[in-house]
Amino acid sequence: MALDTAYATRKKDYSTPGQVDFTRTDEVVKFVEKHYREPGPHRQQLERQWFLNICQYVGLQYHTFDQASHSLALPQAPPWRVRLVCNRLQQIVQKRTAKMLRQRPVWNVIPASNDTDDQSRAICGNRVAKYYWRHLQMDTQLVKALTWLGTCGNVFLSPIWDPEKERP
């Protein structure tokens, strides 16, 4: 009996999905906030690798990750050593990016019904989507995102709407 009350009064740490009651929204929010704000050792290990990959891509092949200062550092080398930089990674990433850019994203707005009013709205929606793709220079953003994908192995894109920003 004492074990049951001790288990019931124990504070939840929300570290695993099995400890979360997904029918209660407050517990789901706490779980997501905990994992969003606290990166944990696994993400830190990935971030170290991402930093090293970016260094390799920009030509800083001799940099290492310093565990003590949690930053990138260039280790000391003897004065007689010449550090040769031959960046083959940049060519590989650019080639993969070019291959992924062969087929550009296509925007299609699908009408809700066969009504002519819905079809004309879908055509207008297609034009608006194409306009904003050009106006916001999304081709440049797409190249940057695909380069990041080739360098680090993943990329995260999230559309954000700012209602306070002035319209073009």
mmCIF file of C-alpha atoms in Angstrom:
data_model
loop_
_atom_site.group_PDB
_atom_site.id
_atom_site.type_symbol
_atom_site.label_atom_id
_atom_site.label_comp_id
_atom_site.label_asym_id
_atom_site.label_seq_id
_atom_site.Cartn_x
_atom_site.Cartn_y
_atom_site.Cartn_z
ATOM 1 C CA MET A 1 0.000 0.000 0.000
ATOM 2 C CA ALA A 2 2.798 2.424 0.870
ATOM 3 C CA LEU A 3 4.450 1.688 -2.455
ATOM 4 C CA ASP A 4 1.286 2.630 -4.333
ATOM 5 C CA THR A 5 0.965 5.980 -2.565
ATOM 6 C CA ALA A 6 4.657 6.728 -3.071
ATOM 7 C CA TYR A 7 4.288 6.006 -6.788
ATOM 8 C CA ALA A 8 1.148 8.117 -7.042
ATOM 9 C CA THR A 9 2.730 11.119 -5.299
ATOM 10 C CA ARG A 10 5.982 10.937 -7.267
ATOM 11 C CA LYS A 11 6.518 13.926 -9.512
ATOM 12 C CA LYS A 12 6.419 13.105 -13.219
ATOM 13 C CA ASP A 13 9.562 13.950 -15.111
ATOM 14 C CA TYR A 14 8.040 13.530 -18.601
ATOM 15 C CA SER A 15 11.233 11.984 -19.924
ATOM 16 C CA THR A 16 9.568 9.108 -21.771
ATOM 17 C CA PRO A 17 6.289 9.010 -23.670
ATOM 18 C CA GLY A 18 5.091 6.131 -21.442
ATOM 19 C CA GLN A 19 4.882 8.503 -18.465
ATOM 20 C CA VAL A 20 2.561 10.930 -20.247
ATOM 21 C CA ASP A 21 -1.217 10.690 -20.234
ATOM 22 C CA PHE A 22 -1.945 11.831 -23.794
ATOM 23 C CA THR A 23 -5.606 12.438 -23.003
ATOM 24 C CA ARG A 24 -4.612 15.411 -20.828
ATOM 25 C CA THR A 25 -3.389 18.391 -22.813
ATOM 26 C CA ASP A 26 -1.434 19.921 -19.928
ATOM 27 C CA GLU A 27 0.746 16.792 -19.645
ATOM 28 C CA VAL A 28 1.322 16.715 -23.406
ATOM 29 C CA VAL A 29 2.359 20.380 -23.341
ATOM 30 C CA LYS A 30 4.808 19.752 -20.467
ATOM 31 C CA PHE A 31 6.271 16.754 -22.305
ATOM 32 C CA VAL A 32 6.793 18.709 -25.525
ATOM 33 C CA GLU A 33 8.235 21.745 -23.714
ATOM 34 C CA LYS A 34 10.683 19.567 -21.790
ATOM 35 C CA HIS A 35 12.005 17.930 -24.941
ATOM 36 C CA TYR A 36 12.028 21.180 -26.892
ATOM 37 C CA ARG A 37 13.920 23.260 -24.335
ATOM 38 C CA GLU A 38 16.360 20.643 -23.049
ATOM 39 C CA PRO A 39 18.470 19.317 -25.920
ATOM 40 C CA GLY A 40 20.003 16.409 -24.023
ATOM 41 C CA PRO A 41 23.275 14.592 -24.713
ATOM 42 C CA HIS A 42 22.126 13.020 -27.972
ATOM 43 C CA ARG A 43 21.355 16.354 -29.592
ATOM 44 C CA GLN A 44 24.599 17.860 -28.289
ATOM 45 C CA GLN A 45 26.488 15.045 -29.970
ATOM 46 C CA LEU A 46 24.654 15.737 -33.238
ATOM 47 C CA GLU A 47 25.315 19.464 -32.969
ATOM 48 C CA ARG A 48 29.038 18.822 -32.507
ATOM 49 C CA GLN A 49 29.023 16.759 -35.686
ATOM 50 C CA TRP A 50 27.045 19.437 -37.535
ATOM 51 C CA PHE A 51 29.596 22.096 -36.513
ATOM 52 C CA LEU A 52 32.458 19.913 -37.721
ATOM 53 C CA ASN A 53 30.637 19.221 -40.998
ATOM 54 C CA ILE A 54 30.142 22.941 -41.585
ATOM 55 C CA CYS A 55 33.832 23.555 -40.843
ATOM 56 C CA GLN A 56 34.770 20.910 -43.382
ATOM 57 C CA TYR A 57 32.431 22.470 -45.950
ATOM 58 C CA VAL A 58 33.861 25.992 -45.596
ATOM 59 C CA GLY A 59 37.477 24.803 -45.673
ATOM 60 C CA LEU A 60 38.413 24.653 -42.001
ATOM 61 C CA GLN A 61 39.476 20.993 -42.071
ATOM 62 C CA TYR A 62 41.839 21.155 -39.112
ATOM 63 C CA HIS A 63 39.363 22.490 -36.563
ATOM 64 C CA THR A 64 38.203 20.204 -33.772
ATOM 65 C CA PHE A 65 35.534 20.452 -31.114
ATOM 66 C CA ASP A 66 36.951 21.374 -27.713
ATOM 67 C CA GLN A 67 35.087 19.542 -24.936
ATOM 68 C CA ALA A 68 36.229 21.940 -22.221
ATOM 69 C CA SER A 69 35.021 25.169 -23.814
ATOM 70 C CA HIS A 70 32.252 23.594 -25.935
ATOM 71 C CA SER A 71 33.472 25.419 -29.012
ATOM 72 C CA LEU A 72 35.481 24.869 -32.156
ATOM 73 C CA ALA A 73 39.215 25.296 -31.862
ATOM 74 C CA LEU A 74 42.244 25.068 -34.109
ATOM 75 C CA PRO A 75 44.825 22.845 -32.400
ATOM 76 C CA GLN A 76 48.429 23.998 -32.311
ATOM 77 C CA ALA A 77 50.699 22.565 -34.964
ATOM 78 C CA PRO A 78 54.477 22.576 -35.162
ATOM 79 C CA PRO A 79 55.832 25.621 -37.038
ATOM 80 C CA TRP A 80 57.333 23.424 -39.732
ATOM 81 C CA ARG A 81 53.988 21.771 -40.601
ATOM 82 C CA VAL A 82 52.122 23.041 -43.641
ATOM 83 C CA ARG A 83 48.396 22.521 -43.400
ATOM 84 C CA LEU A 84 47.148 21.648 -46.846
ATOM 85 C CA VAL A 85 43.470 22.285 -47.480
ATOM 86 C CA CYS A 86 41.884 20.259 -50.255
ATOM 87 C CA ASN A 87 38.135 20.753 -50.033
ATOM 88 C CA ARG A 88 36.403 17.922 -51.867
ATOM 89 C CA LEU A 89 33.333 18.019 -49.669
ATOM 90 C CA GLN A 90 32.158 21.318 -51.117
ATOM 91 C CA GLN A 91 32.025 19.864 -54.634
ATOM 92 C CA ILE A 92 30.088 16.831 -53.427
ATOM 93 C CA VAL A 93 27.523 18.973 -51.590
ATOM 94 C CA GLN A 94 27.111 21.298 -54.571
ATOM 95 C CA LYS A 95 26.608 18.338 -56.894
ATOM 96 C CA ARG A 96 23.943 16.825 -54.620
ATOM 97 C CA THR A 97 22.233 20.196 -54.290
ATOM 98 C CA ALA A 98 22.158 20.594 -58.076
ATOM 99 C CA LYS A 99 20.665 17.114 -58.461
ATOM 100 C CA MET A 100 17.934 17.905 -55.948
ATOM 101 C CA LEU A 101 17.200 21.224 -57.677
ATOM 102 C CA ARG A 102 16.590 19.597 -61.047
ATOM 103 C CA GLN A 103 12.937 19.215 -60.201
ATOM 104 C CA ARG A 104 11.590 22.345 -58.552
ATOM 105 C CA PRO A 105 8.622 22.295 -56.194
ATOM 106 C CA VAL A 106 5.274 22.770 -57.906
ATOM 107 C CA TRP A 107 2.411 24.668 -56.294
ATOM 108 C CA ASN A 108 -1.120 23.470 -57.012
ATOM 109 C CA VAL A 109 -4.242 24.783 -55.359
ATOM 110 C CA ILE A 110 -7.034 22.246 -55.716
ATOM 111 C CA PRO A 111 -10.598 23.550 -56.016
ATOM 112 C CA ALA A 112 -13.045 22.423 -53.311
ATOM 113 C CA SER A 113 -15.669 21.435 -55.893
ATOM 114 C CA ASN A 114 -16.354 21.522 -59.631
ATOM 115 C CA ASP A 115 -18.133 24.845 -59.248
ATOM 116 C CA THR A 116 -16.735 27.547 -61.537
ATOM 117 C CA ASP A 117 -16.381 29.894 -58.565
ATOM 118 C CA ASP A 118 -14.182 27.357 -56.729
ATOM 119 C CA GLN A 119 -12.130 26.726 -59.851
ATOM 120 C CA SER A 120 -11.507 30.449 -60.372
ATOM 121 C CA ARG A 121 -10.458 30.743 -56.704
ATOM 122 C CA ALA A 122 -8.026 27.844 -57.185
ATOM 123 C CA ILE A 123 -6.517 29.538 -60.236
ATOM 124 C CA CYS A 124 -6.182 32.771 -58.244
ATOM 125 C CA GLY A 125 -4.593 30.799 -55.378
ATOM 126 C CA ASN A 126 -2.038 29.304 -57.796
ATOM 127 C CA ARG A 127 -1.107 32.768 -59.007
ATOM 128 C CA VAL A 128 -0.787 34.105 -55.453
ATOM 129 C CA ALA A 129 1.430 31.161 -54.433
ATOM 130 C CA LYS A 130 3.687 31.662 -57.464
ATOM 131 C CA TYR A 131 3.870 35.416 -56.806
ATOM 132 C CA TYR A 132 4.921 34.941 -53.186
ATOM 133 C CA TRP A 133 7.443 32.266 -54.192
ATOM 134 C CA ARG A 134 9.110 34.830 -56.458
ATOM 135 C CA HIS A 135 8.581 37.860 -54.198
ATOM 136 C CA LEU A 136 10.020 36.176 -51.092
ATOM 137 C CA GLN A 137 12.917 34.778 -53.160
ATOM 138 C CA MET A 138 12.170 31.233 -52.100
ATOM 139 C CA ASP A 139 14.495 29.824 -54.783
ATOM 140 C CA THR A 140 17.424 31.290 -52.840
ATOM 141 C CA GLN A 141 16.029 29.918 -49.580
ATOM 142 C CA LEU A 142 15.596 26.503 -51.206
ATOM 143 C CA VAL A 143 19.237 26.452 -52.342
ATOM 144 C CA LYS A 144 20.386 27.415 -48.823
ATOM 145 C CA ALA A 145 18.201 24.727 -47.265
ATOM 146 C CA LEU A 146 19.433 22.024 -49.651
ATOM 147 C CA THR A 147 23.048 23.040 -49.059
ATOM 148 C CA TRP A 148 22.425 22.752 -45.324
ATOM 149 C CA LEU A 149 20.856 19.335 -45.959
ATOM 150 C CA GLY A 150 23.922 18.206 -47.875
ATOM 151 C CA THR A 151 26.277 19.501 -45.198
ATOM 152 C CA CYS A 152 24.571 18.410 -41.987
ATOM 153 C CA GLY A 153 22.309 15.608 -43.177
ATOM 154 C CA ASN A 154 19.046 17.303 -42.203
ATOM 155 C CA VAL A 155 17.256 20.604 -42.528
ATOM 156 C CA PHE A 156 14.280 22.080 -40.729
ATOM 157 C CA LEU A 157 11.955 24.530 -42.427
ATOM 158 C CA SER A 158 8.980 26.111 -40.743
ATOM 159 C CA PRO A 159 6.635 28.634 -42.317
ATOM 160 C CA ILE A 160 5.938 31.573 -40.032
ATOM 161 C CA TRP A 161 3.287 34.211 -40.471
ATOM 162 C CA ASP A 162 3.942 37.567 -38.852
ATOM 163 C CA PRO A 163 0.713 39.586 -38.790
ATOM 164 C CA GLU A 164 2.577 42.658 -37.474
ATOM 165 C CA LYS A 165 4.898 42.838 -40.478
ATOM 166 C CA GLU A 166 3.989 45.356 -43.128
ATOM 167 C CA ARG A 167 2.574 43.890 -46.309
ATOM 168 C CA PRO A 168 4.467 44.361 -49.585
#
